[in-house]
Coordinates of C-alpha atoms in Angstrom, one line a residue:
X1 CA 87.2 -6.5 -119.1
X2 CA 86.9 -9.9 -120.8
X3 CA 83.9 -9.7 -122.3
X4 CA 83.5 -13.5 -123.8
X5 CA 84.7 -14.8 -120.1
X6 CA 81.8 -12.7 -119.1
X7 CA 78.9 -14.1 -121.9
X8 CA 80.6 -17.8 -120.5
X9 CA 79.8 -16.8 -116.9
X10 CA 76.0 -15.6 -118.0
X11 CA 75.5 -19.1 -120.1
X12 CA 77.1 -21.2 -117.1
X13 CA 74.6 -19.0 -114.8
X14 CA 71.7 -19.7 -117.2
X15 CA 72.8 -23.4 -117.0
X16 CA 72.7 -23.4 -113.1
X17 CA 68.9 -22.2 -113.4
X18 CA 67.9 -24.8 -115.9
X19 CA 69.3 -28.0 -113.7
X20 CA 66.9 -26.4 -110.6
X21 CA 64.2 -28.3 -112.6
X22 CA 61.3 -30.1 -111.1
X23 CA 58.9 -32.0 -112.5
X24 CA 55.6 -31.7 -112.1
X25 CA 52.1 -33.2 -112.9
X26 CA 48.9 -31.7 -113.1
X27 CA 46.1 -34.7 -114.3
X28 CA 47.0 -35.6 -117.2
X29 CA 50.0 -32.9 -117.6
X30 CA 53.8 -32.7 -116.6
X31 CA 55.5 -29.9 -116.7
X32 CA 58.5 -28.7 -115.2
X33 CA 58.9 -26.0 -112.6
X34 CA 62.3 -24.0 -111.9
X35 CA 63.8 -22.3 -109.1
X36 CA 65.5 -19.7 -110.7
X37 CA 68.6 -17.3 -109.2
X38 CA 69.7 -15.4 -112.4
X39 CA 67.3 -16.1 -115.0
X40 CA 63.8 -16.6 -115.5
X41 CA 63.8 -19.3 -117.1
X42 CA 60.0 -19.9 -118.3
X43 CA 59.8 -16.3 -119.6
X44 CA 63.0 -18.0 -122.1
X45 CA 61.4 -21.0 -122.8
X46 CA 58.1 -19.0 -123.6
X47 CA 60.1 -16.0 -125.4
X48 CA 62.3 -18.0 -127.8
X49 CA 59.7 -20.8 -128.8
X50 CA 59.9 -24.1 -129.3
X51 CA 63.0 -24.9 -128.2
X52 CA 63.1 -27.5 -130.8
X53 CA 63.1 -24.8 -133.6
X54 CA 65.6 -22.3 -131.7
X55 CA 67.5 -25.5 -132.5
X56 CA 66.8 -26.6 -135.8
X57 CA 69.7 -25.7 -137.8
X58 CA 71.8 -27.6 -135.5
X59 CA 70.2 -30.7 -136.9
X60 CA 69.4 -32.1 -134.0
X61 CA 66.2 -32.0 -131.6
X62 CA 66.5 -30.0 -128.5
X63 CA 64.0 -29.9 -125.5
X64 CA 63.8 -29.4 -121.2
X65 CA 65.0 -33.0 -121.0
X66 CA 68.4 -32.5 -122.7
X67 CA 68.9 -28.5 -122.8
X68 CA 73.2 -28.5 -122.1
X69 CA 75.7 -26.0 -121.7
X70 CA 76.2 -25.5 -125.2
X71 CA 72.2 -25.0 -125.2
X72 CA 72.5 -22.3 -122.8
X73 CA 75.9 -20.1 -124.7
X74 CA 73.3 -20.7 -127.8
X75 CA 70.3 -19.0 -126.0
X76 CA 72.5 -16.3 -124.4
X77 CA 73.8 -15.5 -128.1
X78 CA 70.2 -15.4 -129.3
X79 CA 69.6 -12.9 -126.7
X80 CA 71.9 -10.3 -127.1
X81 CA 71.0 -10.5 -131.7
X82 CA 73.7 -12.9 -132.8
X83 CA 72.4 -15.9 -134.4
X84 CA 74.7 -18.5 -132.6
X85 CA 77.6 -18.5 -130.2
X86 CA 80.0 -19.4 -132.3
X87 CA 79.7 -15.4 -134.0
X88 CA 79.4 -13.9 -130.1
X89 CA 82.8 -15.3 -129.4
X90 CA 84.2 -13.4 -133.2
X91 CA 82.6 -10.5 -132.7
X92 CA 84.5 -6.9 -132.1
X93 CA 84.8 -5.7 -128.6
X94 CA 82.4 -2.8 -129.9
X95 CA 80.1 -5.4 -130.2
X96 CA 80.6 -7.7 -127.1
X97 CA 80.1 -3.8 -125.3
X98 CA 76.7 -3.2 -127.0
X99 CA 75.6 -6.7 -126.3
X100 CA 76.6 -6.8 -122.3
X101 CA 74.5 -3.8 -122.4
X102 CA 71.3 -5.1 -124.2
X103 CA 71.6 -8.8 -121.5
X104 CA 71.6 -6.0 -118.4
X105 CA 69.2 -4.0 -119.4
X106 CA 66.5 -6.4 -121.2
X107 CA 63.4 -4.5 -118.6
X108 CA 64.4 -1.1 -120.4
X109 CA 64.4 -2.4 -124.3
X110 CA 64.2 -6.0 -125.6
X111 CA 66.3 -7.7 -128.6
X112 CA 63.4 -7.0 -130.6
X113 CA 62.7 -3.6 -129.8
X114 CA 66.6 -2.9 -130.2
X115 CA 66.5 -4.2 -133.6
X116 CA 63.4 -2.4 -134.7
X117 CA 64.8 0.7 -133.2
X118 CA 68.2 0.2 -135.2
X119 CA 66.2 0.3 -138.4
X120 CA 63.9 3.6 -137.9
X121 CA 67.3 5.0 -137.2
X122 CA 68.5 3.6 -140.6
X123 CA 65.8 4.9 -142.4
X124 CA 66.1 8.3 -141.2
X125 CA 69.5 9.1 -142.3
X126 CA 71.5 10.2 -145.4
X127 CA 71.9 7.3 -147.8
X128 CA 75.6 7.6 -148.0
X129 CA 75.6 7.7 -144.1
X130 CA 76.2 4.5 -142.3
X131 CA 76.0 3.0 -138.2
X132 CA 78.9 0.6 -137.9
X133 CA 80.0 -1.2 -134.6
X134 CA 80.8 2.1 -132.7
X135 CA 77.5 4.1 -133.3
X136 CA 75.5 1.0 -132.2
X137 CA 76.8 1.1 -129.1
X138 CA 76.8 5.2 -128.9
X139 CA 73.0 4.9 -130.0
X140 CA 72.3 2.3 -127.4
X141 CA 74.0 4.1 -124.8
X142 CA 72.3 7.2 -125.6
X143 CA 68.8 5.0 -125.5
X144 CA 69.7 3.7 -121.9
X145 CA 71.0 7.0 -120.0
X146 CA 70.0 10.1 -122.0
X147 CA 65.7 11.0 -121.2
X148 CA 66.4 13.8 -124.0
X149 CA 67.6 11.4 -126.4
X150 CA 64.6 8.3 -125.4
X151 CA 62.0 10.4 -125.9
X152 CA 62.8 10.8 -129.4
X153 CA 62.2 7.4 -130.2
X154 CA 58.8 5.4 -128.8
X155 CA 58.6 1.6 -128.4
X156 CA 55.1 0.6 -129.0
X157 CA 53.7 -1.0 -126.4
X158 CA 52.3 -4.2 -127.7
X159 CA 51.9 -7.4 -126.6
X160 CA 54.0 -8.5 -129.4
X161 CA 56.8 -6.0 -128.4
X162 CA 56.7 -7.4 -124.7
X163 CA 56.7 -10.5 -125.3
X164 CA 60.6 -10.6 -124.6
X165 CA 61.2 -8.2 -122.1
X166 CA 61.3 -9.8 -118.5
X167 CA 64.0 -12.2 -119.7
X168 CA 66.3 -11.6 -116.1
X169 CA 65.2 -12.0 -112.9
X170 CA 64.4 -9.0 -111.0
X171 CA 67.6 -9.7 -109.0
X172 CA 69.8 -9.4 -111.4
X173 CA 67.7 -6.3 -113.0
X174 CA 68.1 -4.9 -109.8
X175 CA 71.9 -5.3 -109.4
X176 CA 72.2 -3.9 -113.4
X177 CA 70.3 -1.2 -112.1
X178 CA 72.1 -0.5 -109.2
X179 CA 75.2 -0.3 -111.5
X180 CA 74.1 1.6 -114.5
X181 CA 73.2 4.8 -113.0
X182 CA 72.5 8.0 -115.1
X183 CA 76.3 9.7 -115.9
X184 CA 76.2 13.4 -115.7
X185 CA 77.4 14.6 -119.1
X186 CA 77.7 13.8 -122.5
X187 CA 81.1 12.6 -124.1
X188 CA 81.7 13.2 -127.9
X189 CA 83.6 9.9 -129.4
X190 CA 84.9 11.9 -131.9
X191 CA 86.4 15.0 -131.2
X192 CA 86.6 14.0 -127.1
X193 CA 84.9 17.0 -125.8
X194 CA 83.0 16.6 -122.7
X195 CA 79.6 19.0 -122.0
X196 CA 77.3 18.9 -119.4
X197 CA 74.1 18.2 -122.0
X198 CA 73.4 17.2 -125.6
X199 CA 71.3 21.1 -125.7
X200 CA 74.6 22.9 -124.8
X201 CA 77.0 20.7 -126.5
X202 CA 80.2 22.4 -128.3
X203 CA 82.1 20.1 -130.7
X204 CA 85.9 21.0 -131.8
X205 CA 86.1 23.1 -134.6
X206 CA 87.2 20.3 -136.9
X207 CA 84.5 17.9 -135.4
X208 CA 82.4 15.9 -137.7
X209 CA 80.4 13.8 -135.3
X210 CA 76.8 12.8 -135.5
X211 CA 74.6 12.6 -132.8
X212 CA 75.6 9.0 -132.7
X213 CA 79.0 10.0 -131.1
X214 CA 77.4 11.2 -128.0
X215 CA 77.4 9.3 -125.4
X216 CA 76.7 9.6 -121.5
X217 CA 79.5 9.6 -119.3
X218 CA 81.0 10.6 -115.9
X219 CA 84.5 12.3 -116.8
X220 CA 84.3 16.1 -116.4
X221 CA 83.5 18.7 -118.4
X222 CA 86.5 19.7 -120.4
X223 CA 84.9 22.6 -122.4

Protein backbone atom coordinates (compact mmCIF):
# COMPACT_ATOMS: atom_id res chain seq x y z
CA UNK A 1 0.00 0.00 0.00
CA UNK A 2 1.07 3.60 -0.71
CA UNK A 3 0.57 5.01 2.36
CA UNK A 4 1.39 8.87 1.48
CA UNK A 5 -1.08 8.46 -1.78
CA UNK A 6 -3.39 7.43 0.96
CA UNK A 7 -2.81 10.55 3.65
CA UNK A 8 -3.15 12.78 -0.03
CA UNK A 9 -6.51 11.05 -0.64
CA UNK A 10 -7.73 11.78 3.25
CA UNK A 11 -6.51 15.66 2.91
CA UNK A 12 -8.17 15.92 -0.67
CA UNK A 13 -11.33 14.24 1.14
CA UNK A 14 -10.97 16.72 4.00
CA UNK A 15 -10.82 19.45 1.32
CA UNK A 16 -14.08 18.29 -0.40
CA UNK A 17 -15.90 18.75 3.05
CA UNK A 18 -14.52 22.19 3.79
CA UNK A 19 -15.76 23.70 0.15
CA UNK A 20 -19.50 22.23 1.25
CA UNK A 21 -19.53 25.56 3.25
CA UNK A 22 -22.45 27.71 3.74
CA UNK A 23 -22.77 30.76 5.18
CA UNK A 24 -24.99 31.61 7.68
CA UNK A 25 -26.36 34.49 9.79
CA UNK A 26 -27.92 34.48 13.02
CA UNK A 27 -28.67 38.43 14.18
CA UNK A 28 -25.80 39.86 14.51
CA UNK A 29 -23.61 36.51 13.71
CA UNK A 30 -22.31 34.59 10.59
CA UNK A 31 -21.11 31.51 10.81
CA UNK A 32 -20.64 28.83 8.44
CA UNK A 33 -22.37 25.51 8.19
CA UNK A 34 -20.95 22.35 6.37
CA UNK A 35 -22.25 19.36 4.78
CA UNK A 36 -19.86 16.93 5.53
CA UNK A 37 -19.18 13.25 3.72
CA UNK A 38 -15.89 12.23 5.36
CA UNK A 39 -15.08 14.55 7.96
CA UNK A 40 -16.71 16.42 10.56
CA UNK A 41 -15.52 19.31 9.94
CA UNK A 42 -16.66 21.64 13.04
CA UNK A 43 -15.58 18.98 15.54
CA UNK A 44 -11.75 20.04 13.54
CA UNK A 45 -12.26 23.50 13.61
CA UNK A 46 -13.39 23.19 17.43
CA UNK A 47 -10.58 20.43 18.25
CA UNK A 48 -7.47 22.05 16.73
CA UNK A 49 -8.29 25.80 17.76
CA UNK A 50 -7.99 28.82 16.24
CA UNK A 51 -7.11 27.99 13.02
CA UNK A 52 -5.10 31.04 12.95
CA UNK A 53 -2.68 29.56 15.58
CA UNK A 54 -2.64 25.85 14.10
CA UNK A 55 -1.04 28.16 11.46
CA UNK A 56 1.16 30.37 12.99
CA UNK A 57 4.51 29.13 12.24
CA UNK A 58 3.71 29.35 8.69
CA UNK A 59 3.75 33.06 9.00
CA UNK A 60 0.87 33.66 7.54
CA UNK A 61 -2.91 34.03 8.86
CA UNK A 62 -5.17 31.17 8.13
CA UNK A 63 -9.05 31.06 8.66
CA UNK A 64 -12.69 29.32 6.99
CA UNK A 65 -12.38 31.98 4.32
CA UNK A 66 -9.07 30.82 2.74
CA UNK A 67 -8.49 27.18 4.37
CA UNK A 68 -6.60 25.33 0.90
CA UNK A 69 -5.38 22.04 0.13
CA UNK A 70 -2.27 22.61 1.65
CA UNK A 71 -4.40 23.62 4.84
CA UNK A 72 -6.12 20.38 4.83
CA UNK A 73 -2.54 17.83 4.30
CA UNK A 74 -1.45 20.25 7.34
CA UNK A 75 -4.57 19.40 9.53
CA UNK A 76 -4.43 15.75 8.50
CA UNK A 77 -0.63 15.65 9.68
CA UNK A 78 -1.67 17.28 12.94
CA UNK A 79 -3.96 14.53 13.35
CA UNK A 80 -2.24 11.58 13.12
CA UNK A 81 1.06 13.51 15.83
CA UNK A 82 3.32 14.88 13.19
CA UNK A 83 3.78 18.54 13.42
CA UNK A 84 3.47 19.42 9.65
CA UNK A 85 3.05 17.54 6.36
CA UNK A 86 6.08 18.04 5.17
CA UNK A 87 7.56 15.22 8.14
CA UNK A 88 4.32 12.78 7.24
CA UNK A 89 5.55 12.57 3.78
CA UNK A 90 9.56 11.61 5.46
CA UNK A 91 8.37 9.43 7.79
CA UNK A 92 9.14 5.41 7.87
CA UNK A 93 6.53 3.19 6.63
CA UNK A 94 6.46 1.97 10.35
CA UNK A 95 5.22 5.21 10.99
CA UNK A 96 2.83 6.05 8.02
CA UNK A 97 1.30 2.24 9.42
CA UNK A 98 0.76 3.52 12.99
CA UNK A 99 -0.61 6.79 11.79
CA UNK A 100 -3.31 5.23 9.13
CA UNK A 101 -4.26 3.40 12.23
CA UNK A 102 -4.67 6.37 14.76
CA UNK A 103 -6.93 8.63 11.46
CA UNK A 104 -9.30 5.19 11.37
CA UNK A 105 -9.72 4.65 14.65
CA UNK A 106 -9.93 8.29 16.27
CA UNK A 107 -13.71 6.97 18.18
CA UNK A 108 -11.44 4.26 19.96
CA UNK A 109 -8.33 6.60 21.24
CA UNK A 110 -7.53 10.18 20.18
CA UNK A 111 -3.99 11.84 19.24
CA UNK A 112 -3.92 13.01 22.68
CA UNK A 113 -4.78 10.01 24.45
CA UNK A 114 -2.25 8.02 22.07
CA UNK A 115 0.46 10.30 23.13
CA UNK A 116 -0.25 10.30 26.81
CA UNK A 117 -0.63 6.59 26.59
CA UNK A 118 2.93 6.34 24.79
CA UNK A 119 4.44 8.07 27.81
CA UNK A 120 3.01 5.84 30.88
CA UNK A 121 4.33 3.15 28.72
CA UNK A 122 7.80 4.99 28.76
CA UNK A 123 7.80 5.47 32.23
CA UNK A 124 7.19 1.98 33.17
CA UNK A 125 10.05 0.37 31.47
CA UNK A 126 13.73 -0.34 32.02
CA UNK A 127 15.83 2.71 31.45
CA UNK A 128 18.07 1.11 28.94
CA UNK A 129 14.87 -0.14 27.11
CA UNK A 130 13.50 1.81 24.34
CA UNK A 131 9.98 1.89 21.78
CA UNK A 132 11.20 2.81 18.38
CA UNK A 133 9.00 2.95 15.10
CA UNK A 134 8.05 -0.81 15.23
CA UNK A 135 6.85 -1.12 19.01
CA UNK A 136 4.65 1.95 18.38
CA UNK A 137 2.80 0.39 16.09
CA UNK A 138 2.90 -3.21 17.94
CA UNK A 139 1.60 -1.22 21.08
CA UNK A 140 -1.09 0.50 19.13
CA UNK A 141 -2.16 -2.49 17.57
CA UNK A 142 -2.32 -4.33 20.68
CA UNK A 143 -4.44 -1.07 22.12
CA UNK A 144 -6.97 -1.39 19.16
CA UNK A 145 -7.60 -5.40 18.91
CA UNK A 146 -6.35 -7.11 22.08
CA UNK A 147 -9.41 -6.54 25.33
CA UNK A 148 -6.53 -8.34 27.48
CA UNK A 149 -4.08 -5.94 26.57
CA UNK A 150 -6.72 -2.43 26.78
CA UNK A 151 -7.69 -3.08 29.96
CA UNK A 152 -4.27 -2.65 31.24
CA UNK A 153 -4.18 0.77 30.40
CA UNK A 154 -7.36 3.37 31.21
CA UNK A 155 -7.95 6.60 29.33
CA UNK A 156 -9.47 8.96 31.74
CA UNK A 157 -12.57 10.08 30.73
CA UNK A 158 -12.40 13.84 30.84
CA UNK A 159 -13.70 16.42 28.99
CA UNK A 160 -10.27 17.45 28.30
CA UNK A 161 -9.39 13.94 26.96
CA UNK A 162 -12.56 13.99 24.58
CA UNK A 163 -12.30 16.88 23.34
CA UNK A 164 -10.71 15.30 20.13
CA UNK A 165 -12.28 12.14 19.73
CA UNK A 166 -15.23 12.43 17.18
CA UNK A 167 -12.89 13.81 14.55
CA UNK A 168 -14.53 11.31 11.52
CA UNK A 169 -17.79 11.13 10.58
CA UNK A 170 -19.66 8.18 11.77
CA UNK A 171 -19.51 6.97 8.09
CA UNK A 172 -16.31 6.61 7.69
CA UNK A 173 -16.03 5.21 11.55
CA UNK A 174 -18.28 2.79 10.44
CA UNK A 175 -16.58 1.65 7.28
CA UNK A 176 -13.02 1.56 9.55
CA UNK A 177 -15.01 -0.49 11.74
CA UNK A 178 -16.30 -2.70 9.39
CA UNK A 179 -12.66 -3.33 8.32
CA UNK A 180 -10.69 -3.62 11.46
CA UNK A 181 -12.30 -6.51 12.94
CA UNK A 182 -10.73 -8.36 15.98
CA UNK A 183 -7.94 -11.04 14.41
CA UNK A 184 -7.90 -14.29 16.15
CA UNK A 185 -4.38 -14.74 17.47
CA UNK A 186 -1.41 -13.11 18.49
CA UNK A 187 1.75 -12.81 16.20
CA UNK A 188 5.23 -12.36 17.79
CA UNK A 189 7.42 -9.75 15.50
CA UNK A 190 10.29 -11.17 16.73
CA UNK A 191 10.73 -14.63 16.69
CA UNK A 192 7.38 -15.13 14.17
CA UNK A 193 5.51 -17.54 16.25
CA UNK A 194 1.86 -17.45 16.05
CA UNK A 195 -0.50 -18.51 19.35
CA UNK A 196 -3.93 -18.36 19.85
CA UNK A 197 -3.63 -15.66 23.04
CA UNK A 198 -1.12 -13.42 24.77
CA UNK A 199 -1.98 -16.04 28.27
CA UNK A 200 -0.77 -19.11 26.31
CA UNK A 201 1.88 -17.59 24.24
CA UNK A 202 5.30 -19.67 23.54
CA UNK A 203 8.17 -17.67 22.14
CA UNK A 204 11.24 -19.45 20.34
CA UNK A 205 13.84 -20.47 22.49
CA UNK A 206 16.17 -17.79 21.45
CA UNK A 207 13.25 -15.19 21.49
CA UNK A 208 13.91 -11.85 23.17
CA UNK A 209 10.66 -10.03 22.46
CA UNK A 210 8.78 -7.79 24.75
CA UNK A 211 5.30 -7.56 24.98
CA UNK A 212 5.49 -4.88 22.46
CA UNK A 213 6.22 -7.52 19.64
CA UNK A 214 2.82 -8.94 19.98
CA UNK A 215 0.53 -8.08 17.88
CA UNK A 216 -3.06 -9.34 16.72
CA UNK A 217 -3.27 -11.05 13.59
CA UNK A 218 -5.24 -13.58 11.37
CA UNK A 219 -2.33 -16.10 10.03
CA UNK A 220 -2.65 -19.46 11.90
CA UNK A 221 -1.22 -20.85 14.67
CA UNK A 222 2.08 -22.23 13.89
CA UNK A 223 3.06 -23.47 17.48
Amino acid sequence: MNYIDYFKRQAKNLFKDYKTKKLCTDGDLTYYEYDPKYFDIDAIFCSFGNIASVFCDCGKYIDEENFTLMNAQHIIALMVGFEKWGELIKASELKLRTAKLLLENQDKISIENWKLYLEDVKQNIPEDCEIDDKGELSLLNQFLFSEPFNQVYKIPNTKENKRSENIISEEILEKSQNNNDEPENILCLHCGNICSSFDDFIHKADCDGEIWDLVPTDEAVNV
